[in-house]
XYZ file of N, CA, C and O in Angstrom:
724
model
N 1.453 5.832 8.204
C 0.676 5.792 6.962
C 0.737 7.151 6.312
O 0.989 8.155 6.950
N 0.463 7.198 5.051
C 0.511 8.455 4.323
C -0.584 8.509 3.296
O -1.200 7.511 2.972
N -0.830 9.700 2.818
C -1.739 9.888 1.701
C -0.907 10.165 0.471
O 0.006 10.970 0.520
N -1.198 9.489 -0.624
C -0.438 9.645 -1.852
C -1.396 9.945 -2.983
O -2.485 9.392 -3.029
N -0.997 10.805 -3.901
C -1.803 10.984 -5.088
C -1.525 12.293 -5.794
O -0.865 13.157 -5.255
N -2.042 12.403 -7.025
C -1.979 13.692 -7.702
C -2.699 14.732 -6.843
O -3.609 14.393 -6.093
N -2.309 15.982 -6.946
C -2.871 17.023 -6.090
C -4.392 17.025 -6.103
O -5.034 17.258 -5.097
N -4.990 16.721 -7.241
C -6.447 16.746 -7.324
C -7.100 15.518 -6.718
O -8.297 15.472 -6.555
N -6.308 14.483 -6.376
C -6.858 13.232 -5.862
C -6.166 12.813 -4.577
O -5.962 11.639 -4.326
N -5.797 13.755 -3.758
C -5.033 13.477 -2.552
C -5.746 12.467 -1.670
O -6.926 12.580 -1.408
N -5.003 11.476 -1.214
C -5.527 10.519 -0.267
C -6.189 9.312 -0.884
O -6.708 8.471 -0.177
N -6.148 9.190 -2.202
C -6.808 8.029 -2.783
C -5.991 6.764 -2.593
O -6.513 5.674 -2.714
N -4.735 6.890 -2.292
C -3.872 5.730 -2.087
C -3.001 5.940 -0.862
O -2.799 7.059 -0.416
N -2.485 4.859 -0.381
C -1.566 4.908 0.751
C -0.205 4.419 0.323
O 0.033 4.088 -0.830
N 0.678 4.371 1.263
C 2.018 3.899 0.993
C 2.792 3.814 2.288
O 2.280 4.149 3.356
N 4.034 3.364 2.176
C 4.894 3.208 3.348
C 6.243 3.827 3.071
O 6.838 3.608 2.011
N 6.729 4.571 4.034
C 8.057 5.159 3.954
C 9.064 4.044 4.202
O 9.058 3.420 5.267
N 9.919 3.742 3.196
C 10.875 2.645 3.355
C 12.301 3.144 3.574
O 13.138 2.403 4.079
N 12.590 4.379 3.156
C 13.813 5.097 3.529
C 13.377 6.540 3.699
O 12.220 6.877 3.418
N 14.279 7.393 4.112
C 13.870 8.790 4.264
C 13.578 9.445 2.923
O 12.978 10.512 2.883
N 13.946 8.800 1.826
C 13.749 9.387 0.504
C 12.748 8.639 -0.370
O 12.325 9.159 -1.397
N 12.373 7.390 -0.003
C 11.511 6.585 -0.861
C 10.254 6.108 -0.146
O 10.295 5.710 1.014
N 9.147 6.123 -0.903
C 7.856 5.621 -0.439
C 7.459 4.460 -1.347
O 7.572 4.552 -2.573
N 7.000 3.372 -0.738
C 6.484 2.221 -1.469
C 4.971 2.350 -1.531
O 4.313 2.521 -0.508
N 4.409 2.307 -2.736
C 2.968 2.431 -2.916
C 2.532 1.404 -3.961
O 3.276 0.486 -4.279
N 1.337 1.562 -4.483
C 0.789 0.628 -5.473
C 0.827 1.248 -6.869
O 0.487 2.420 -7.046
N 1.213 0.453 -7.852
C 1.287 0.932 -9.235
C -0.076 1.382 -9.741
O -0.174 2.355 -10.497
N -1.149 0.689 -9.323
C -2.470 1.037 -9.853
C -2.896 2.446 -9.459
O -3.788 3.011 -10.069
N -2.219 3.042 -8.495
C -2.534 4.420 -8.098
C -2.051 5.437 -9.129
O -2.521 6.563 -9.156
N -1.116 5.034 -9.979
C -0.479 5.990 -10.891
C -0.550 5.580 -12.348
O -0.494 6.429 -13.227
N -0.663 4.309 -12.640
C -0.669 3.820 -14.016
C -1.850 4.387 -14.791
O -2.982 4.332 -14.335
N -1.573 4.937 -15.960
C -2.630 5.422 -16.830
C -3.165 6.790 -16.463
O -3.970 7.358 -17.181
N -2.743 7.343 -15.352
C -3.215 8.681 -14.976
C -2.145 9.473 -14.251
O -2.423 10.441 -13.582
N -0.908 9.017 -14.411
C 0.200 9.749 -13.809
C 0.348 11.085 -14.527
O 0.400 11.128 -15.746
N 0.404 12.166 -13.784
C 0.600 13.470 -14.415
C 1.911 13.490 -15.205
O 2.809 12.704 -14.932
N 1.989 14.391 -16.179
C 3.199 14.508 -16.984
C 4.415 14.813 -16.116
O 5.523 14.423 -16.438
N 4.204 15.527 -15.045
C 5.283 15.899 -14.140
C 5.097 15.212 -12.789
O 4.120 15.482 -12.102
N 6.015 14.319 -12.371
C 5.886 13.672 -11.065
C 5.788 14.675 -9.916
O 5.211 14.368 -8.879
N 6.306 15.877 -10.121
C 6.262 16.871 -9.044
C 4.832 17.300 -8.713
O 4.592 17.923 -7.680
N 3.856 16.955 -9.563
C 2.471 17.281 -9.231
C 1.845 16.211 -8.328
O 0.712 16.354 -7.895
N 2.598 15.134 -8.054
C 2.163 14.125 -7.093
C 2.649 14.568 -5.721
O 3.768 15.057 -5.571
N 1.818 14.407 -4.709
C 2.176 14.803 -3.347
C 2.088 13.610 -2.413
O 1.240 12.736 -2.574
N 2.972 13.588 -1.439
C 2.961 12.601 -0.370
C 2.750 13.363 0.926
O 3.359 14.412 1.147
N 1.847 12.856 1.765
C 1.539 13.480 3.051
C 1.872 12.491 4.158
O 1.133 11.542 4.387
N 2.995 12.704 4.824
C 3.441 11.797 5.880
C 2.781 12.146 7.207
O 2.544 13.317 7.500
N 2.499 11.124 8.000
C 1.922 11.337 9.318
C 0.433 11.595 9.296
O -0.142 12.071 10.265
N -0.210 11.253 8.215
C -1.631 11.517 8.041
C -2.473 10.371 8.602
O -2.283 9.221 8.236
N -3.399 10.666 9.510
C -4.259 9.645 10.090
C -5.740 9.967 9.910
O -6.591 9.211 10.335
N -6.029 11.096 9.313
C -7.405 11.515 9.032
C -7.419 12.088 7.619
O -6.527 12.850 7.246
N -8.422 11.738 6.824
C -8.460 12.166 5.422
C -8.469 13.682 5.257
O -8.013 14.200 4.252
N -8.997 14.412 6.229
C -9.081 15.864 6.099
C -7.809 16.573 6.566
O -7.627 17.749 6.292
N -6.921 15.867 7.254
C -5.660 16.491 7.666
C -4.624 16.250 6.579
O -4.706 15.285 5.834
N -3.673 17.153 6.485
C -2.679 17.021 5.433
C -1.437 16.274 5.881
O -0.772 15.654 5.086
N -1.069 16.328 7.138
C 0.218 15.794 7.538
C 1.303 16.703 6.993
O 1.057 17.871 6.681
N 2.499 16.178 6.847
C 3.610 16.954 6.288
C 3.710 16.658 4.804
O 3.854 15.498 4.402
N 3.633 17.689 3.980
C 3.593 17.525 2.524
C 4.993 17.439 1.931
O 5.883 18.208 2.292
N 5.155 16.497 0.991
C 6.406 16.336 0.249
C 6.094 16.224 -1.233
O 5.178 15.504 -1.630
N 6.893 16.917 -2.050
C 6.790 16.774 -3.502
C 7.518 15.492 -3.906
O 8.400 15.005 -3.194
N 7.132 14.946 -5.052
C 7.735 13.723 -5.577
C 8.539 14.089 -6.816
O 8.037 14.766 -7.703
N 9.785 13.632 -6.872
C 10.593 13.945 -8.050
C 10.632 12.823 -9.075
O 10.977 13.044 -10.221
N 10.241 11.603 -8.665
C 10.216 10.492 -9.613
C 9.233 9.428 -9.132
O 9.162 9.132 -7.941
N 8.480 8.863 -10.077
C 7.598 7.727 -9.812
C 8.114 6.566 -10.646
O 8.216 6.671 -11.867
N 8.451 5.468 -9.982
C 8.991 4.291 -10.661
C 7.964 3.170 -10.521
O 7.709 2.693 -9.417
N 7.363 2.769 -11.628
C 6.362 1.703 -11.628
C 7.032 0.404 -12.061
O 7.827 0.395 -13.010
N 6.728 -0.690 -11.377
C 7.323 -1.985 -11.712
C 7.115 -2.253 -13.201
O 5.989 -2.150 -13.706
N 8.180 -2.606 -13.926
C 8.060 -2.773 -15.384
C 7.151 -3.922 -15.819
O 6.672 -3.920 -16.948
N 6.890 -4.884 -14.935
C 6.051 -6.023 -15.302
C 4.620 -5.893 -14.806
O 3.849 -6.845 -14.882
N 4.249 -4.731 -14.289
C 2.874 -4.541 -13.833
C 1.997 -4.171 -15.019
O 2.375 -3.377 -15.876
N 0.805 -4.773 -15.076
C -0.163 -4.486 -16.135
C -1.455 -4.005 -15.506
O -1.797 -4.389 -14.389
N -2.201 -3.197 -16.226
C -3.498 -2.742 -15.729
C -4.416 -3.938 -15.472
O -4.382 -4.916 -16.212
N -5.240 -3.866 -14.426
C -6.202 -4.950 -14.171
C -7.166 -5.106 -15.341
O -7.463 -4.156 -16.048
N -7.642 -6.335 -15.518
C -8.647 -6.627 -16.538
C -9.814 -7.340 -15.862
O -9.761 -7.641 -14.675
N -10.839 -7.637 -16.639
C -11.974 -8.383 -16.076
C -11.548 -9.780 -15.636
O -12.093 -10.340 -14.705
N -10.550 -10.343 -16.317
C -10.105 -11.692 -15.989
C -9.120 -11.708 -14.823
O -9.057 -12.665 -14.069
N -8.318 -10.672 -14.709
C -7.318 -10.591 -13.643
C -7.537 -9.286 -12.893
O -7.073 -8.235 -13.309
N -8.278 -9.363 -11.779
C -8.622 -8.173 -11.010
C -7.399 -7.561 -10.324
O -7.278 -6.357 -10.194
N -6.501 -8.399 -9.853
C -5.336 -7.916 -9.122
C -4.069 -8.519 -9.716
O -3.556 -9.507 -9.221
N -3.563 -7.941 -10.820
C -2.376 -8.511 -11.456
C -1.156 -8.393 -10.548
O -1.112 -7.555 -9.654
N -0.151 -9.252 -10.802
C 1.052 -9.213 -9.965
C 1.882 -7.954 -10.203
O 1.657 -7.222 -11.166
N 2.828 -7.719 -9.317
C 3.798 -6.619 -9.418
C 3.157 -5.242 -9.300
O 3.602 -4.283 -9.924
N 2.121 -5.111 -8.501
C 1.412 -3.840 -8.308
C 2.192 -2.981 -7.310
O 1.757 -2.741 -6.188
N 3.377 -2.526 -7.766
C 4.297 -1.802 -6.891
C 4.803 -0.551 -7.600
O 5.129 -0.576 -8.784
N 4.881 0.531 -6.847
C 5.489 1.767 -7.336
C 6.383 2.327 -6.240
O 6.066 2.227 -5.050
N 7.497 2.909 -6.642
C 8.369 3.617 -5.723
C 8.273 5.103 -6.042
O 8.315 5.496 -7.212
N 8.142 5.910 -5.019
C 8.106 7.358 -5.173
C 9.360 7.937 -4.527
O 9.607 7.706 -3.339
N 10.138 8.663 -5.315
C 11.331 9.322 -4.765
C 10.925 10.734 -4.347
O 10.482 11.539 -5.186
N 11.046 11.017 -3.062
C 10.690 12.334 -2.554
C 11.732 13.362 -2.989
O 12.898 13.029 -3.192
N 11.324 14.616 -3.080
C 12.241 15.671 -3.497
C 13.225 16.055 -2.400
O 14.235 16.690 -2.669
N 12.938 15.643 -1.160
C 13.874 15.859 -0.051
C 13.635 14.762 0.984
O 12.598 14.098 0.965
N 14.614 14.594 1.877
C 14.483 13.572 2.913
C 13.301 13.871 3.821
O 13.058 15.024 4.192
N 12.585 12.814 4.186
C 11.470 12.945 5.127
C 12.030 13.160 6.535
O 13.046 12.570 6.899
N 11.336 13.990 7.289
C 11.711 14.184 8.690
C 10.974 13.154 9.532
O 9.749 13.069 9.491
N 11.743 12.368 10.270
C 11.159 11.344 11.126
C 10.717 11.960 12.446
O 11.331 12.904 12.935
N 9.627 11.417 13.000
C 9.072 11.962 14.247
C 8.270 10.875 14.952
O 8.285 9.719 14.535
N 7.523 11.261 15.962
C 6.688 10.290 16.668
C 5.527 9.806 15.800
O 4.945 8.758 16.062
N 5.178 10.543 14.738
C 4.084 10.126 13.854
C 4.566 9.725 12.457
O 3.763 9.311 11.627
N 5.863 9.852 12.190
C 6.430 9.483 10.892
C 7.650 8.603 11.131
O 8.623 9.043 11.746
N 7.579 7.355 10.650
C 8.716 6.447 10.770
C 8.752 5.537 9.550
O 7.790 5.456 8.791
N 9.880 4.868 9.384
C 10.037 3.963 8.257
C 9.579 2.561 8.660
O 9.718 2.169 9.819
N 9.027 1.824 7.690
C 8.649 0.440 7.946
C 9.877 -0.448 7.758
O 10.822 -0.079 7.057
N 9.863 -1.594 8.386
C 10.937 -2.573 8.232
C 10.552 -3.540 7.133
O 9.446 -4.072 7.129
N 11.466 -3.755 6.217
C 11.230 -4.689 5.117
C 12.261 -5.805 5.176
O 13.400 -5.580 5.578
N 11.897 -7.021 4.750
C 12.898 -8.090 4.687
C 13.942 -7.743 3.639
O 13.649 -7.088 2.644
N 15.178 -8.182 3.857
C 16.238 -7.872 2.900
C 16.251 -8.843 1.729
O 16.914 -8.601 0.737
N 15.522 -9.945 1.837
C 15.444 -10.902 0.740
C 14.429 -11.981 1.052
O 13.879 -12.023 2.151
N 14.170 -12.887 0.076
C 13.157 -13.936 0.279
C 13.435 -14.793 1.515
O 12.525 -15.246 2.188
N 14.709 -14.995 1.822
C 15.053 -15.806 2.980
C 14.650 -15.126 4.285
O 14.535 -15.780 5.320
N 14.394 -13.831 4.255
C 14.019 -13.082 5.453
C 12.515 -12.842 5.560
O 12.068 -12.140 6.449
N 11.752 -13.413 4.637
C 10.302 -13.222 4.692
C 9.761 -13.806 5.993
O 10.220 -14.851 6.454
N 8.778 -13.133 6.579
C 8.233 -13.632 7.843
C 7.550 -14.987 7.656
O 6.853 -15.198 6.671
N 7.763 -15.915 8.583
C 7.180 -17.256 8.451
C 5.677 -17.244 8.732
O 5.157 -16.316 9.363
N 4.963 -18.277 8.270
C 3.536 -18.395 8.584
C 3.315 -18.308 10.091
O 4.118 -18.792 10.883
N 2.228 -17.639 10.460
C 1.905 -17.452 11.869
C 2.354 -16.109 12.417
O 1.894 -15.675 13.471
N 3.246 -15.421 11.694
C 3.704 -14.112 12.130
C 2.570 -13.104 12.032
O 1.829 -13.096 11.049
N 2.434 -12.260 13.056
C 1.416 -11.204 12.999
C 1.904 -10.071 12.115
O 3.083 -9.716 12.138
N 0.978 -9.487 11.328
C 1.304 -8.363 10.452
C 0.210 -7.304 10.596
O -0.961 -7.630 10.810
N 0.607 -6.068 10.480
C -0.341 -4.956 10.558
C -0.692 -4.516 9.153
O 0.186 -4.313 8.320
N -1.987 -4.392 8.853
C -2.388 -3.794 7.584
C -3.199 -2.550 7.892
O -3.843 -2.438 8.934
N -3.122 -1.593 6.974
C -3.833 -0.335 7.186
C -4.233 0.252 5.845
O -3.689 -0.093 4.812
N -5.206 1.148 5.887
C -5.648 1.804 4.667
C -6.860 2.682 4.919
O -7.403 2.731 6.011
N -7.283 3.365 3.872
C -8.403 4.318 3.942
C -9.696 3.671 3.491
O -10.665 4.348 3.224
N -9.775 2.367 3.413
C -10.898 1.650 2.835
C -12.267 1.950 3.408
O -12.472 2.885 4.177
N -13.210 1.116 3.017
C -14.600 1.266 3.437
C -14.761 0.895 4.906
O -14.112 -0.019 5.400
N -15.655 1.598 5.577
C -15.935 1.284 6.977
C -17.150 0.357 7.071
O -17.661 -0.120 6.061
N -17.618 0.122 8.281
C -18.744 -0.804 8.489
C -20.032 -0.339 7.823
O -20.949 -1.125 7.600
N -20.144 0.951 7.471
C -21.321 1.490 6.787
C -21.153 1.505 5.265
O -21.931 2.132 4.556
N -20.090 0.861 4.766
C -19.779 0.821 3.331
C -19.559 2.196 2.734
O -19.894 2.457 1.583
N -19.026 3.109 3.539
C -18.627 4.426 3.049
C -17.130 4.576 3.278
O -16.549 3.907 4.133
N -16.508 5.456 2.506
C -15.079 5.676 2.625
C -14.764 6.259 3.997
O -15.358 7.251 4.413
N -13.861 5.643 4.689
C -13.523 6.052 6.049
C -12.746 7.361 6.060
O -11.873 7.582 5.230
N -13.046 8.216 7.018
C -12.262 9.437 7.225
C -11.036 9.171 8.085
O -10.058 9.897 8.030
N -11.109 8.134 8.903
C -10.007 7.759 9.782
C -9.228 6.603 9.168
O -9.814 5.705 8.566
N -7.926 6.609 9.349
C -7.097 5.509 8.898
C -7.550 4.237 9.609
O -7.721 4.208 10.825
N -7.787 3.190 8.840
C -8.215 1.909 9.386
C -7.018 0.980 9.479
O -6.127 1.021 8.629
N -6.995 0.121 10.500
C -5.913 -0.847 10.612
C -6.389 -2.062 11.397
O -7.382 -1.998 12.119
N -5.659 -3.152 11.227
C -5.940 -4.351 11.990
C -4.743 -5.277 11.889
O -3.924 -5.171 10.980
N -4.671 -6.205 12.819
C -3.622 -7.218 12.828
C -4.151 -8.500 12.195
O -5.294 -8.873 12.427
N -3.321 -9.145 11.386
C -3.657 -10.410 10.748
C -2.461 -11.354 10.918
O -1.417 -10.954 11.430
N -2.616 -12.585 10.476
C -1.528 -13.560 10.532
C -1.103 -13.962 9.126
O -1.954 -14.190 8.256
N 0.187 -14.049 8.923
C 0.719 -14.496 7.642
C 0.456 -15.990 7.520
O 0.584 -16.743 8.495
N 0.053 -16.411 6.311
C -0.186 -17.828 6.047
C 0.768 -18.298 4.950
O 1.347 -17.488 4.217
N 0.937 -19.600 4.830
C 1.837 -20.161 3.822
C 1.253 -19.954 2.426
O 0.033 -19.773 2.260
N 2.118 -20.020 1.426
C 1.650 -19.895 0.040
C 0.736 -21.057 -0.322
O -0.218 -20.883 -1.084
N 1.005 -22.246 0.232
C 0.129 -23.395 -0.040
C -1.290 -23.126 0.486
O -2.274 -23.371 -0.209
N -1.391 -22.616 1.718
C -2.715 -22.299 2.269
C -3.380 -21.196 1.463
O -4.592 -21.226 1.217
N -2.593 -20.239 1.021
C -3.131 -19.145 0.217
C -3.704 -19.691 -1.099
O -4.786 -19.291 -1.523
N -2.991 -20.617 -1.727
C -3.477 -21.240 -2.966
C -4.780 -21.993 -2.714
O -5.694 -21.937 -3.526
N -4.850 -22.705 -1.574
C -6.077 -23.434 -1.230
C -7.269 -22.491 -1.106
O -8.404 -22.871 -1.339
N -7.020 -21.247 -0.737
C -8.084 -20.253 -0.585
C -8.371 -19.536 -1.902
O -9.144 -18.588 -1.938
N -7.705 -19.942 -2.997
C -8.011 -19.413 -4.320
C -7.186 -18.230 -4.773
O -7.481 -17.622 -5.795
N -6.133 -17.896 -4.054
C -5.306 -16.751 -4.443
C -4.453 -17.091 -5.658
O -4.065 -18.238 -5.865
N -4.176 -16.062 -6.464
C -3.345 -16.213 -7.648
C -2.174 -15.235 -7.572
O -2.170 -14.337 -6.757
N -1.201 -15.401 -8.429
C -0.046 -14.503 -8.519
C 0.738 -14.464 -7.217
O 1.180 -13.421 -6.778
N 0.917 -15.592 -6.605
C 1.542 -15.629 -5.292
C 3.024 -15.311 -5.295
O 3.573 -14.938 -4.271
N 3.683 -15.466 -6.439
C 5.125 -15.238 -6.460
C 5.493 -13.802 -6.099
O 6.623 -13.526 -5.742
N 4.559 -12.883 -6.179
C 4.863 -11.484 -5.856
C 4.058 -10.969 -4.669
O 4.040 -9.773 -4.419
N 3.399 -11.853 -3.941
C 2.518 -11.413 -2.855
C 2.874 -12.054 -1.523
O 3.526 -13.093 -1.467
N 2.386 -11.430 -0.487
C 2.448 -11.960 0.869
C 1.011 -12.235 1.273
O 0.150 -11.369 1.129
N 0.731 -13.442 1.750
C -0.651 -13.805 2.078
C -0.883 -13.753 3.580
O -0.036 -14.172 4.364
N -2.061 -13.260 3.946
C -2.467 -13.226 5.346
C -3.904 -13.702 5.439
O -4.612 -13.792 4.441
N -4.319 -13.991 6.671
C -5.678 -14.477 6.864
C -6.148 -14.127 8.263
O -5.402 -14.248 9.225
N -7.389 -13.678 8.351
C -8.033 -13.480 9.646
C -9.533 -13.498 9.420
O -10.104 -12.528 8.943
N -10.169 -14.605 9.733
C -11.593 -14.760 9.451
C -12.467 -13.859 10.316
O -13.637 -13.675 10.031
N -11.924 -13.263 11.357
C -12.747 -12.426 12.223
C -12.985 -11.029 11.660
O -13.883 -10.337 12.104
N -12.170 -10.609 10.664
C -12.329 -9.240 10.171
C -12.847 -9.134 8.748
O -13.248 -8.075 8.319
N -12.832 -10.231 8.016
C -13.301 -10.206 6.631
C -14.247 -11.365 6.388
O -14.144 -12.404 7.021
N -15.144 -11.206 5.421
C -16.081 -12.283 5.102
C -15.349 -13.572 4.761
O -15.629 -14.621 5.303
N -14.391 -13.491 3.821
C -13.675 -14.705 3.455
C -12.330 -14.806 4.154
O -11.658 -15.813 4.066
N -11.928 -13.734 4.840
C -10.740 -13.776 5.662
C -9.436 -13.463 4.974
O -8.488 -13.079 5.628
N -9.326 -13.633 3.675
C -8.032 -13.524 3.021
C -7.688 -12.097 2.640
O -8.521 -11.343 2.177
N -6.457 -11.744 2.869
C -5.891 -10.487 2.401
C -4.582 -10.874 1.713
O -3.798 -11.634 2.278
N -4.374 -10.360 0.539
C -3.171 -10.708 -0.185
C -2.355 -9.439 -0.395
O -2.730 -8.576 -1.157
N -1.270 -9.301 0.346
C -0.421 -8.127 0.216
C 0.147 -8.034 -1.180
O 0.554 -9.038 -1.747
N 0.169 -6.844 -1.738
C 0.615 -6.668 -3.106
C -0.547 -6.663 -4.064
O -0.403 -6.355 -5.230
N -1.745 -6.969 -3.588
C -2.944 -6.912 -4.416
C -3.649 -5.588 -4.207
O -3.498 -4.964 -3.166
N -4.438 -5.189 -5.173
C -5.117 -3.911 -5.080
C -5.976 -3.833 -3.839
O -6.772 -4.701 -3.566
N -5.761 -2.779 -3.075
C -6.612 -2.512 -1.931
C -6.239 -3.243 -0.660
O -6.891 -3.100 0.344
N -5.147 -4.010 -0.664
C -4.852 -4.794 0.526
C -4.336 -3.932 1.658
O -4.640 -4.172 2.813
N -3.508 -2.941 1.362
C -2.995 -2.052 2.394
C -2.098 -2.721 3.405
O -1.885 -2.187 4.479
N -1.535 -3.869 3.087
C -0.657 -4.532 4.037
C 0.626 -3.730 4.139
O 1.269 -3.460 3.159
N 0.959 -3.325 5.338
C 2.147 -2.490 5.552
C 3.194 -3.257 6.329
O 2.914 -3.942 7.231
């Protein structure tokens, strides 16, 4: 896991290292408040505590999905909430920094029932922002089951479910705050 954000807002978002040069994050972390210079955005690899920095990397380019729109009152989590960050140099891999595995295409998407790890800096049991990286295992569910649970914009999301960790159980990867890695 990593901390991503403008220097003044370090750690407000997470992301995943997908190659030694690119980080996958959420568009809502940068849309409408991206600094004029991407180099003022920092990525901290290997970070597991909000107060630790990990290894710092400058960003040379932020690429926001062209079809992503800011959330509205009607659509809290619009589709295509994806951003790619090109690091200014290759990330050094270690025991605390590694790349995530991604499917190479829709045919390689994990089938329903597959376990998936999600992580993020979200709220803890006391409804305060956690200082420690939070994570848990969930199960991927079919798009039909996801629709039955009221999810929208499924064409760009991965759906998971675990009723033991959330009130309603649903987590929709690609939606704001999901942290599915």
